[in-house]
Short mmCIF file of C-alpha atoms in Angstrom, two decimals:
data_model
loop_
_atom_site.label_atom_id
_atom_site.label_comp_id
_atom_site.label_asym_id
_atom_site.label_seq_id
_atom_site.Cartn_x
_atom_site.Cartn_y
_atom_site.Cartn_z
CA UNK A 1 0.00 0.00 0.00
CA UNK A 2 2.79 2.50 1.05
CA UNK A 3 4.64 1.28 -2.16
CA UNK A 4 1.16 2.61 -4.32
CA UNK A 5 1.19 5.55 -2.29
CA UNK A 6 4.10 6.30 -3.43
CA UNK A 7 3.31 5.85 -7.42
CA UNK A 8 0.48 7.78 -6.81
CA UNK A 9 2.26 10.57 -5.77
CA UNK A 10 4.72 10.51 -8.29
CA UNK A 11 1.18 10.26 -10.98
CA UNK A 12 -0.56 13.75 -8.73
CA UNK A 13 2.70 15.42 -9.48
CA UNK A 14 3.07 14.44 -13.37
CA UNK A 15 -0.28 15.43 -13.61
CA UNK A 16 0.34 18.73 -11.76
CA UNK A 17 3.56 19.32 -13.89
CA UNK A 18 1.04 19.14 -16.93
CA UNK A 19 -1.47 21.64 -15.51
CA UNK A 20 1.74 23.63 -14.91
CA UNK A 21 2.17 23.41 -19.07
CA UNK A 22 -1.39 24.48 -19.29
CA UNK A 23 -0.40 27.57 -17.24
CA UNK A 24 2.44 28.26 -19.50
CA UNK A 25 0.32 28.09 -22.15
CA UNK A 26 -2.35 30.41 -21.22
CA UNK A 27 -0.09 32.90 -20.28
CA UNK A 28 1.39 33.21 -23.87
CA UNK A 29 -1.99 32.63 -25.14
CA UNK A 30 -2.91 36.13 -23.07
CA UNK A 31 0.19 37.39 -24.05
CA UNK A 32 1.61 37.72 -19.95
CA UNK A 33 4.74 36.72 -18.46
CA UNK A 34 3.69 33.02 -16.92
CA UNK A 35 5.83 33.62 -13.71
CA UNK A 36 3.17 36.61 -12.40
CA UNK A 37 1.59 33.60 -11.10
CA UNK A 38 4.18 32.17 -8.93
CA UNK A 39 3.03 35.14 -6.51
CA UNK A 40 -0.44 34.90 -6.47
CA UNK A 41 -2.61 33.38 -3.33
CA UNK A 42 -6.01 32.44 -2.66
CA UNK A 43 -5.71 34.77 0.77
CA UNK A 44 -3.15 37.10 1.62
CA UNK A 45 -2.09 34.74 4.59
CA UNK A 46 -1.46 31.92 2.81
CA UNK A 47 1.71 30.61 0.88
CA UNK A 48 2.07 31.59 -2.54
CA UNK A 49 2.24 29.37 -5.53
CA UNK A 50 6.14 28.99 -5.56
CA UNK A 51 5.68 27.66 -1.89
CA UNK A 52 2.66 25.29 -2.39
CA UNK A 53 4.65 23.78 -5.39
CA UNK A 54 7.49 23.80 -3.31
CA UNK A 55 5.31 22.13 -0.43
CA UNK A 56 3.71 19.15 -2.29
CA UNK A 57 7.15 18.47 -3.61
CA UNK A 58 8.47 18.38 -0.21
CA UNK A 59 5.40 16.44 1.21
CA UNK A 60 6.02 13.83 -1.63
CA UNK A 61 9.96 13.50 -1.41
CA UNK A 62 10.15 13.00 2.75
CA UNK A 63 7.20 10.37 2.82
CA UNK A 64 9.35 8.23 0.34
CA UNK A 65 11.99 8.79 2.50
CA UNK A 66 11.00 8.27 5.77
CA UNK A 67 9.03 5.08 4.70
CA UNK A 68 11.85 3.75 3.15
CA UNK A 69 14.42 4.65 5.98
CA UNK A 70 16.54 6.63 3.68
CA UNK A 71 17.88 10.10 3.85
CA UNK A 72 16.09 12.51 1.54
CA UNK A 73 18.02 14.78 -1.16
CA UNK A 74 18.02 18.48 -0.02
CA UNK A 75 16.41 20.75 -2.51
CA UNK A 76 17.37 24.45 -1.16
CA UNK A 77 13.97 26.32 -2.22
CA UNK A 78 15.37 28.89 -4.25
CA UNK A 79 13.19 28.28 -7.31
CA UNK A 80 11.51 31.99 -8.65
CA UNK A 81 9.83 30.94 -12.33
CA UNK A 82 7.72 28.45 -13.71
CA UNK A 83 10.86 26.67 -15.23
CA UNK A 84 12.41 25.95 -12.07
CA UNK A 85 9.49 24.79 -10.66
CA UNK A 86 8.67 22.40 -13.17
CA UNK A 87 12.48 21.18 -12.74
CA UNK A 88 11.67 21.01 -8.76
CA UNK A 89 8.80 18.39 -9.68
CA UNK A 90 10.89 16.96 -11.97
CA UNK A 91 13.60 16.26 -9.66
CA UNK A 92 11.39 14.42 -7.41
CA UNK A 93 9.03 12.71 -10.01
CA UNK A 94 12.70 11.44 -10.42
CA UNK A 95 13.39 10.91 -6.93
CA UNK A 96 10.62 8.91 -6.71
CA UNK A 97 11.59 6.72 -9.64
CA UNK A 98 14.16 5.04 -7.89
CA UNK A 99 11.98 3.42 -4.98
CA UNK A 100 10.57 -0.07 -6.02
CA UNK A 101 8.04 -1.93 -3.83
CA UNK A 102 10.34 -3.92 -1.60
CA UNK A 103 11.92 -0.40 0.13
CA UNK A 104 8.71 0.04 1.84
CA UNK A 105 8.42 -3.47 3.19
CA UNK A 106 7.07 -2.89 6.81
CA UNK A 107 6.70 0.68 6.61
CA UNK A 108 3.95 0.23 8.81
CA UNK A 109 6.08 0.07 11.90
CA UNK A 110 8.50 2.51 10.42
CA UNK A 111 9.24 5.22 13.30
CA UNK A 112 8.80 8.23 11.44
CA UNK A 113 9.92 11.31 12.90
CA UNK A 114 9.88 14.54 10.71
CA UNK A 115 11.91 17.76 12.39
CA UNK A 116 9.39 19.56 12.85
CA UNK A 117 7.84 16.72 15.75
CA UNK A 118 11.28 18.15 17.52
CA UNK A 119 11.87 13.89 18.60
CA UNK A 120 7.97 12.89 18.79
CA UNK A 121 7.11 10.13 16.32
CA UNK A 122 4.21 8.40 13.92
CA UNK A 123 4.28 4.95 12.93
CA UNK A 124 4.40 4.99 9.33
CA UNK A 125 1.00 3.79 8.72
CA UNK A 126 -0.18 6.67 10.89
CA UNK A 127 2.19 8.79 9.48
CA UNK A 128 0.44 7.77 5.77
CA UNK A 129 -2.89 8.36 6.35
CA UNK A 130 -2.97 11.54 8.52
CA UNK A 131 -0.45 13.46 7.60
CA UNK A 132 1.59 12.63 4.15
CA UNK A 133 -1.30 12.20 1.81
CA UNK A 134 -3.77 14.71 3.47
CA UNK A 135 -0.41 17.03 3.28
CA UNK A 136 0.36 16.16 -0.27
CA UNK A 137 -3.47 16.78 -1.26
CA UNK A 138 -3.35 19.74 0.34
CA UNK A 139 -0.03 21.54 -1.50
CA UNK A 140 -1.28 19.94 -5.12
CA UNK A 141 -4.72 21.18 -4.85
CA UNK A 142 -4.09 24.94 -3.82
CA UNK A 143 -2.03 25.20 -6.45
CA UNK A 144 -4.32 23.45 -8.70
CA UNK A 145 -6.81 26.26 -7.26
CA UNK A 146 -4.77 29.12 -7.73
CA UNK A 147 -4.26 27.90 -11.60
CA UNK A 148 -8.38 27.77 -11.36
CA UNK A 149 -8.98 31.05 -10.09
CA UNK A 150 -6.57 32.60 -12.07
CA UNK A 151 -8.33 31.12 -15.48
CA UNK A 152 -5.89 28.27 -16.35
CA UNK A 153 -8.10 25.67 -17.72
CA UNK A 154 -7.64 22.97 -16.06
CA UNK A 155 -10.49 20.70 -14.55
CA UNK A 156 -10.46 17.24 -12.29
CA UNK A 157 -9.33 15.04 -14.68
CA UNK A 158 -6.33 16.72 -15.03
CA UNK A 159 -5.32 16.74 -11.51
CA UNK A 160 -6.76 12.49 -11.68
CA UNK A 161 -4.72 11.64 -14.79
CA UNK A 162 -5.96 9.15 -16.73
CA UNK A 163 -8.06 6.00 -15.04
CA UNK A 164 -7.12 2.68 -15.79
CA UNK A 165 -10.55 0.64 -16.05
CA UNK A 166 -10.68 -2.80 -16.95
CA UNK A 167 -13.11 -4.60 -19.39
CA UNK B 1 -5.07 0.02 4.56
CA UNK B 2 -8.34 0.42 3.29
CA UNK B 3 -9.83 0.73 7.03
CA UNK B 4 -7.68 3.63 7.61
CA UNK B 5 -8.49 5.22 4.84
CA UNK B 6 -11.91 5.41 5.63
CA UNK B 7 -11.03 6.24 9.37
CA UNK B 8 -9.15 9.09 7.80
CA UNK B 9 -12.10 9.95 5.10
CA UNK B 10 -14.04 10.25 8.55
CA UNK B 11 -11.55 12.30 10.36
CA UNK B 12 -11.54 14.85 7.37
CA UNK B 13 -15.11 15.13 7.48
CA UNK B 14 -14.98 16.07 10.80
CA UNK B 15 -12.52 18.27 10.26
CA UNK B 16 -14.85 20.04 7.45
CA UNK B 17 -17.54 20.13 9.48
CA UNK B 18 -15.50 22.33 12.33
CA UNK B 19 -14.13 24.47 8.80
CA UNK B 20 -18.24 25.05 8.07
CA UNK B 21 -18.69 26.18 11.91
CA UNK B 22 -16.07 28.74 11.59
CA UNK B 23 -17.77 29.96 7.95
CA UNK B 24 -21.05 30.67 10.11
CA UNK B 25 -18.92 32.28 12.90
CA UNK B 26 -17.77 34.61 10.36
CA UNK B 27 -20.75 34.93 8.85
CA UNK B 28 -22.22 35.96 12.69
CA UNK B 29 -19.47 38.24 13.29
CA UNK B 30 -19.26 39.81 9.76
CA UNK B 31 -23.13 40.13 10.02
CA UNK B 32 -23.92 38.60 6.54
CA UNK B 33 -26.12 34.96 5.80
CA UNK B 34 -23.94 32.33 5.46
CA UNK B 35 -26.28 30.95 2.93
CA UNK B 36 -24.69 33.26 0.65
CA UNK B 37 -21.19 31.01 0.36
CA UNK B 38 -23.28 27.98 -1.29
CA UNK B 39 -23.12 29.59 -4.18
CA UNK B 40 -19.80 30.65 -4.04
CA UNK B 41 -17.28 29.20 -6.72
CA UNK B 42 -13.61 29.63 -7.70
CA UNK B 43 -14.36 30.21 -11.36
CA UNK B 44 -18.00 30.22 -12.70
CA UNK B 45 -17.22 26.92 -14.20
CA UNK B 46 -16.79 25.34 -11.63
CA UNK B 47 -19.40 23.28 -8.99
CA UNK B 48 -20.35 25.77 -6.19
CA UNK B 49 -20.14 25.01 -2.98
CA UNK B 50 -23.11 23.04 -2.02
CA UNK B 51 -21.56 20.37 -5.42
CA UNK B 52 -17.97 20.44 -3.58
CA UNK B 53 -19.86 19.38 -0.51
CA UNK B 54 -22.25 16.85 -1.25
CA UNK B 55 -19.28 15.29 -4.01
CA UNK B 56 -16.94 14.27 -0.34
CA UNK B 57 -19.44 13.25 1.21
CA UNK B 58 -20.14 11.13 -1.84
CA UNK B 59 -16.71 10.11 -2.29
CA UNK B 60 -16.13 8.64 1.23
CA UNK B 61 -19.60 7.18 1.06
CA UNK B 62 -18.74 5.16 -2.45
CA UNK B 63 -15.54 3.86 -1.14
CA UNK B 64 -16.71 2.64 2.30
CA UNK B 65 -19.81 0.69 0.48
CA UNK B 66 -17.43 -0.39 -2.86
CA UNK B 67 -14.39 -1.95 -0.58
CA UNK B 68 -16.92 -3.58 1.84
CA UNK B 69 -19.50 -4.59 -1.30
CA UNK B 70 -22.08 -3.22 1.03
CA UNK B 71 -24.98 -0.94 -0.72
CA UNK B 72 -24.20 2.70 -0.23
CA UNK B 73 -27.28 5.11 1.14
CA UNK B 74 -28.92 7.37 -1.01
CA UNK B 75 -28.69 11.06 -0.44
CA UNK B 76 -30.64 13.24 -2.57
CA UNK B 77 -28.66 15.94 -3.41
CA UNK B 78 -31.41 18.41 -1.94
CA UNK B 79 -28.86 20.44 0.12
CA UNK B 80 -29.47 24.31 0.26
CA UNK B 81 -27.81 25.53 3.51
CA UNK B 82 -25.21 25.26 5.33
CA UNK B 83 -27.55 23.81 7.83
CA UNK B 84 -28.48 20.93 5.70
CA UNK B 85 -24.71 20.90 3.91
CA UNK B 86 -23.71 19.77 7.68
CA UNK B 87 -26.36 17.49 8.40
CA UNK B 88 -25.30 15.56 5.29
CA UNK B 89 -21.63 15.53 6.46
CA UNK B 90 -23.03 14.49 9.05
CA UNK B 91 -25.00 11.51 7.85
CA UNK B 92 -21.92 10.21 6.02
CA UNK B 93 -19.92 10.51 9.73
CA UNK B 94 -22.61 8.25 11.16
CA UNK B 95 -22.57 5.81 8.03
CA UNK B 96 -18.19 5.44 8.47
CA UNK B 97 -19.11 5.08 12.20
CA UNK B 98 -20.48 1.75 10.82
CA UNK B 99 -18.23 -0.04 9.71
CA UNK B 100 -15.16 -1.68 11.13
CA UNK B 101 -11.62 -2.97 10.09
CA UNK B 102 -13.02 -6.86 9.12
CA UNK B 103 -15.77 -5.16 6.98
CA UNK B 104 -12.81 -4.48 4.52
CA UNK B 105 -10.77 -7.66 4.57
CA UNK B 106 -9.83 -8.15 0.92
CA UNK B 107 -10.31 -5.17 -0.31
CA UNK B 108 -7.87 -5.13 -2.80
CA UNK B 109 -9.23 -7.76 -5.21
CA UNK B 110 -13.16 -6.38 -4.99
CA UNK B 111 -14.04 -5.26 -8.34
CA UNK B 112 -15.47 -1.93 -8.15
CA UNK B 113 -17.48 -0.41 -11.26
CA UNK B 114 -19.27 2.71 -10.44
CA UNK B 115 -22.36 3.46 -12.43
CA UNK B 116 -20.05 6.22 -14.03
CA UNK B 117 -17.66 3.24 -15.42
CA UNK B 118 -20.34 1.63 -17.54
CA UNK B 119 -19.61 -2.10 -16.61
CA UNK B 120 -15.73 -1.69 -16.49
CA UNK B 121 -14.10 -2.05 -13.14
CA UNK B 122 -10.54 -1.41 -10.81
CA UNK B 123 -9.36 -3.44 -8.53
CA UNK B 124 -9.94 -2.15 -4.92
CA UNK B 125 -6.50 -1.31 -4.34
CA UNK B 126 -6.08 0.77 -7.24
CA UNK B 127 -9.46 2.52 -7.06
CA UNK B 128 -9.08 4.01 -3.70
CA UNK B 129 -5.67 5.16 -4.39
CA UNK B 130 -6.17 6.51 -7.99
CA UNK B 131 -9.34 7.61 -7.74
CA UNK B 132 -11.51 7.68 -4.02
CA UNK B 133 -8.41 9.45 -1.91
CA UNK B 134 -7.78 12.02 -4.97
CA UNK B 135 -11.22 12.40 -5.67
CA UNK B 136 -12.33 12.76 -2.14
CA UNK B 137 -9.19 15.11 -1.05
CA UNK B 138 -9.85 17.45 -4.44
CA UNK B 139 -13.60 17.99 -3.31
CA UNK B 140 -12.63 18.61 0.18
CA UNK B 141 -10.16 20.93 -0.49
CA UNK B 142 -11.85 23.08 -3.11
CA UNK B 143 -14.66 23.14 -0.28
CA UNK B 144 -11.54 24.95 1.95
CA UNK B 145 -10.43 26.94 -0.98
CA UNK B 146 -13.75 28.45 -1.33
CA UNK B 147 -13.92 29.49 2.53
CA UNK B 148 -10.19 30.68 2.59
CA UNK B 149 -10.73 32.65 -0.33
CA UNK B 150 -13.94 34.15 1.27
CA UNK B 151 -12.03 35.29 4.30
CA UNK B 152 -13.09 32.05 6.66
CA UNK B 153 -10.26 31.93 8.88
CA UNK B 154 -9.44 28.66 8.43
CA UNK B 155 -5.73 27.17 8.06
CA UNK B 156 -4.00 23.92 7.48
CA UNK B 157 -4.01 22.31 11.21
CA UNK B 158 -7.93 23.07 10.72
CA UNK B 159 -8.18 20.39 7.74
CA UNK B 160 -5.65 18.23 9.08
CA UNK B 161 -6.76 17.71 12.74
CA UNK B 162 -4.92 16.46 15.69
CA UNK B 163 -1.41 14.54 15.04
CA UNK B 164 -1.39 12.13 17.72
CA UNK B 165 2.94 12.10 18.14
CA UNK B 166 3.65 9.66 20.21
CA UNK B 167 6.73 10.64 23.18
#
């Protein structure tokens, strides 16, 4: 489960790369500079778009980590336009490339203990379910609403990617 | 896996049910109906708020009945106010409250086909992680977009809940 987690991630953030293109693509299309937008907010007390990006790349990048017992690469925020943003999800769509199934073996029971939690821990199934995907969810889809707002069309099935249904 | 998903579906619910409070606490203190945000969108083509709603409580409903092939509820879709938009969260609270970890042994090989799907089908496994969690987390958190952009004072910790860290 951890391991699918961890593909779907790396699916949320391909798909969020693409409404990313679709930004890009307005913007010429309106004839403004695409990186206007990597300062705009739904709420003046709330992260921007470089920092939601940012986020849901982070959120992504430590849960493979910390499920997997491995150290996670340090990406130094310093991204300012669309390009290097797109290269930030690239890095860890990447990243997240080099996990297979068997790292996550007994993730479960994984003490997982993020900085922030200053020595408090989750187990990693905890960990999962109430804080990396709700945290993940949460980064993606303010950016994908910021995009929204701002006029980028984009709808659900971008942000879903395609379903794979069986006959 | 699949129980904890739908303790965390549950969780989240709660946790937009407390977000809807503060809307008609700011609604009280700014001296305006609250009635007025169910209308409220992030573009004009998008579903307002009283769609965002009723489409969680929808998508945690589906995936509790689907990976326990139990019948879900009906709901009519006949919400108005926020009154009724939380007695419907509600309703789907008390329906999760139902179930318990057995109900969803095997999950992973139930063949889910939602009326949408036309006779195909996913695997239960890959339909709550490509489709119920992302579908469930986009609806919830255009619902908090909507309210955030509307002033609601709401912030992450409010979706996300209590972290129970252990020492």
């Amino acid at each position: 489960m951890s391991a699918q987690s961890i593909l779907q991630f790396k699916k949320t953030l391909e798909n969020l790369d693409a409404c990313m293109a679709k930004a890009e693509a307005f913007a010429t299309a309106k004839k403004f500079d695409v990186n206007v937008l990597t300062q705009y907010r739904l709420a003046p007390d709330m992260f921007n778009l470089v920092k939601q990006v940012q986020s849901c790349c982070d959120s992504a990048k430590f849960a493979a980590a910390y499920l997997s017992g491995q150290t996670p690469p340090k990406h130094e925020d310093n991204e300012a336009t669309f390009a290097e943003l797109r290269a930030r999800i690239q890095k860890v769509i990447d990243y997240l490339n080099g996990f297979k199934a068997a790292d996550f073996a007994g993730y479960e029971a994984v003490k997982v203990s993020p900085n922030w939690a200053k020595g408090k821990w989750l187990p990693g199934d905890e960990y999962l379910e109430a804080l990396a995907i709700p945290n993940f969810y949460f980064h993606v889809m303010t950016t994908y609403a910021i995009l929204r707002h701002a006029g980028v069309d984009v709808g659900k099935m971008d942000y879903l990617g395609a379903i794979n249904l069986k006959d």
